[in-house]
mmCIF file of N, CA and C in Angstrom:
data_model
loop_
_atom_site.group_PDB
_atom_site.id
_atom_site.type_symbol
_atom_site.label_atom_id
_atom_site.label_comp_id
_atom_site.label_asym_id
_atom_site.label_seq_id
_atom_site.Cartn_x
_atom_site.Cartn_y
_atom_site.Cartn_z
ATOM 1 N N MET A 25 -9.185 28.017 -24.610
ATOM 2 C CA MET A 25 -8.650 28.050 -23.458
ATOM 3 C C MET A 25 -7.361 28.562 -22.607
ATOM 4 N N LYS A 26 -7.709 28.631 -21.119
ATOM 5 C CA LYS A 26 -6.589 29.696 -20.538
ATOM 6 C C LYS A 26 -5.915 28.369 -20.076
ATOM 7 N N ALA A 27 -4.614 28.890 -20.187
ATOM 8 C CA ALA A 27 -3.424 27.606 -19.946
ATOM 9 C C ALA A 27 -3.255 27.704 -18.594
ATOM 10 N N GLU A 28 -3.722 28.606 -17.411
ATOM 11 C CA GLU A 28 -3.845 28.184 -16.242
ATOM 12 C C GLU A 28 -4.640 27.370 -15.896
ATOM 13 N N LYS A 29 -6.104 27.035 -16.561
ATOM 14 C CA LYS A 29 -6.690 25.881 -16.447
ATOM 15 C C LYS A 29 -5.731 24.572 -16.057
ATOM 16 N N PRO A 30 -5.829 23.855 -15.216
ATOM 17 C CA PRO A 30 -5.128 22.263 -15.114
ATOM 18 C C PRO A 30 -5.660 21.739 -16.541
ATOM 19 N N MET A 31 -4.751 21.058 -17.247
ATOM 20 C CA MET A 31 -5.562 20.142 -18.233
ATOM 21 C C MET A 31 -6.289 19.238 -16.843
ATOM 22 N N GLU A 32 -6.159 18.363 -16.548
ATOM 23 C CA GLU A 32 -7.009 17.240 -15.341
ATOM 24 C C GLU A 32 -8.363 18.095 -15.207
ATOM 25 N N ASP A 33 -8.593 19.100 -14.887
ATOM 26 C CA ASP A 33 -9.908 19.681 -15.028
ATOM 27 C C ASP A 33 -10.859 19.788 -15.677
ATOM 28 N N TYR A 34 -9.986 20.162 -16.821
ATOM 29 C CA TYR A 34 -10.763 19.997 -18.338
ATOM 30 C C TYR A 34 -11.104 18.802 -18.519
ATOM 31 N N GLY A 35 -10.086 17.263 -18.455
ATOM 32 C CA GLY A 35 -10.283 16.156 -18.743
ATOM 33 C C GLY A 35 -11.515 15.891 -17.550
ATOM 34 N N MET A 36 -11.618 16.140 -16.440
ATOM 35 C CA MET A 36 -12.366 15.294 -15.769
ATOM 36 C C MET A 36 -13.775 16.132 -16.093
ATOM 37 N N GLU A 37 -13.821 16.796 -16.546
ATOM 38 C CA GLU A 37 -15.337 17.736 -16.993
ATOM 39 C C GLU A 37 -15.734 16.567 -17.921
ATOM 40 N N LEU A 38 -15.046 16.766 -19.177
ATOM 41 C CA LEU A 38 -15.277 16.198 -20.001
ATOM 42 C C LEU A 38 -15.748 14.007 -19.905
ATOM 43 N N ASN A 39 -14.859 14.075 -19.268
ATOM 44 C CA ASN A 39 -14.985 12.392 -18.240
ATOM 45 C C ASN A 39 -16.596 11.874 -17.910
ATOM 46 N N GLU A 40 -16.843 12.933 -16.653
ATOM 47 C CA GLU A 40 -17.613 13.585 -16.211
ATOM 48 C C GLU A 40 -18.990 13.089 -17.642
ATOM 49 N N GLN A 41 -19.217 14.034 -18.187
ATOM 50 C CA GLN A 41 -20.248 13.960 -19.566
ATOM 51 C C GLN A 41 -20.302 12.240 -19.751
ATOM 52 N N VAL A 42 -18.854 11.945 -20.155
ATOM 53 C CA VAL A 42 -19.236 10.493 -20.731
ATOM 54 C C VAL A 42 -19.997 9.884 -20.089
ATOM 55 N N LEU A 43 -19.144 9.494 -18.362
ATOM 56 C CA LEU A 43 -19.565 8.637 -17.347
ATOM 57 C C LEU A 43 -20.920 8.743 -17.458
ATOM 58 N N THR A 44 -21.645 10.144 -17.384
ATOM 59 C CA THR A 44 -23.473 10.149 -17.188
ATOM 60 C C THR A 44 -23.260 9.241 -17.819
ATOM 61 N N GLU A 45 -23.844 9.435 -19.122
ATOM 62 C CA GLU A 45 -24.201 8.403 -20.525
ATOM 63 C C GLU A 45 -24.272 7.514 -20.162
ATOM 64 N N GLU A 46 -22.669 7.015 -20.237
ATOM 65 C CA GLU A 46 -22.843 5.091 -19.646
ATOM 66 C C GLU A 46 -23.674 5.005 -18.749
ATOM 67 N N GLU A 47 -23.373 5.550 -17.653
ATOM 68 C CA GLU A 47 -24.008 5.062 -15.977
ATOM 69 C C GLU A 47 -25.619 5.005 -16.499
ATOM 70 N N GLN A 48 -26.435 6.098 -16.915
ATOM 71 C CA GLN A 48 -27.481 5.915 -17.572
ATOM 72 C C GLN A 48 -27.794 4.699 -18.100
ATOM 73 N N GLU A 49 -27.177 4.214 -18.862
ATOM 74 C CA GLU A 49 -27.377 3.121 -19.668
ATOM 75 C C GLU A 49 -27.878 2.227 -18.936
ATOM 76 N N GLU A 50 -26.415 1.912 -18.295
ATOM 77 C CA GLU A 50 -26.518 1.294 -17.230
ATOM 78 C C GLU A 50 -27.381 0.547 -16.074
ATOM 79 N N LEU A 51 -26.987 1.834 -15.437
ATOM 80 C CA LEU A 51 -28.919 2.131 -14.648
ATOM 81 C C LEU A 51 -29.992 1.727 -15.530
ATOM 82 N N ALA A 52 -30.342 2.084 -16.754
ATOM 83 C CA ALA A 52 -31.617 1.509 -17.437
ATOM 84 C C ALA A 52 -31.684 -0.150 -17.420
ATOM 85 N N GLN A 53 -30.354 -0.712 -17.562
ATOM 86 C CA GLN A 53 -30.418 -1.892 -17.944
ATOM 87 C C GLN A 53 -30.471 -2.596 -16.449
ATOM 88 N N GLU A 54 -30.442 -2.366 -15.803
ATOM 89 C CA GLU A 54 -30.543 -2.781 -14.140
ATOM 90 C C GLU A 54 -31.301 -2.495 -13.879
ATOM 91 N N SER A 55 -32.325 -1.245 -13.935
ATOM 92 C CA SER A 55 -33.206 -1.351 -13.688
ATOM 93 C C SER A 55 -34.455 -2.590 -14.478
ATOM 94 N N ASP A 56 -33.822 -2.465 -15.475
ATOM 95 C CA ASP A 56 -34.658 -3.872 -16.551
ATOM 96 C C ASP A 56 -34.848 -4.992 -15.172
ATOM 97 N N GLU A 57 -33.510 -5.201 -15.644
ATOM 98 C CA GLU A 57 -33.412 -6.813 -14.693
ATOM 99 C C GLU A 57 -34.232 -6.762 -13.468
ATOM 100 N N GLU A 58 -34.265 -5.561 -12.576
ATOM 101 C CA GLU A 58 -34.621 -5.933 -11.412
ATOM 102 C C GLU A 58 -36.221 -5.773 -11.624
ATOM 103 N N ASN A 59 -36.713 -5.522 -12.830
ATOM 104 C CA ASN A 59 -38.252 -5.223 -12.842
ATOM 105 C C ASN A 59 -38.646 -6.470 -13.326
ATOM 106 N N ALA A 60 -37.574 -6.951 -14.032
ATOM 107 C CA ALA A 60 -37.842 -8.676 -14.907
ATOM 108 C C ALA A 60 -37.904 -9.756 -13.591
ATOM 109 N N LYS A 61 -37.131 -9.456 -12.777
ATOM 110 C CA LYS A 61 -36.853 -10.184 -11.198
ATOM 111 C C LYS A 61 -38.262 -9.937 -10.834
ATOM 112 N N ARG A 62 -38.803 -9.180 -10.511
ATOM 113 C CA ARG A 62 -40.345 -9.042 -9.508
ATOM 114 C C ARG A 62 -41.202 -9.970 -10.493
#
C-alpha cells in the first residue's frame, strides 16, 4: 500500500463493503416486513 494514499480513503472503501452487506440484510428484513403488512 502506498503511503501517499490517505488512510481515510482506504478505510472508506472497507466500510462501504461492510455497510453494503449489512444494508442488504436490513433491506431484506424491511422488505419482508413490508410484504407481511400486505
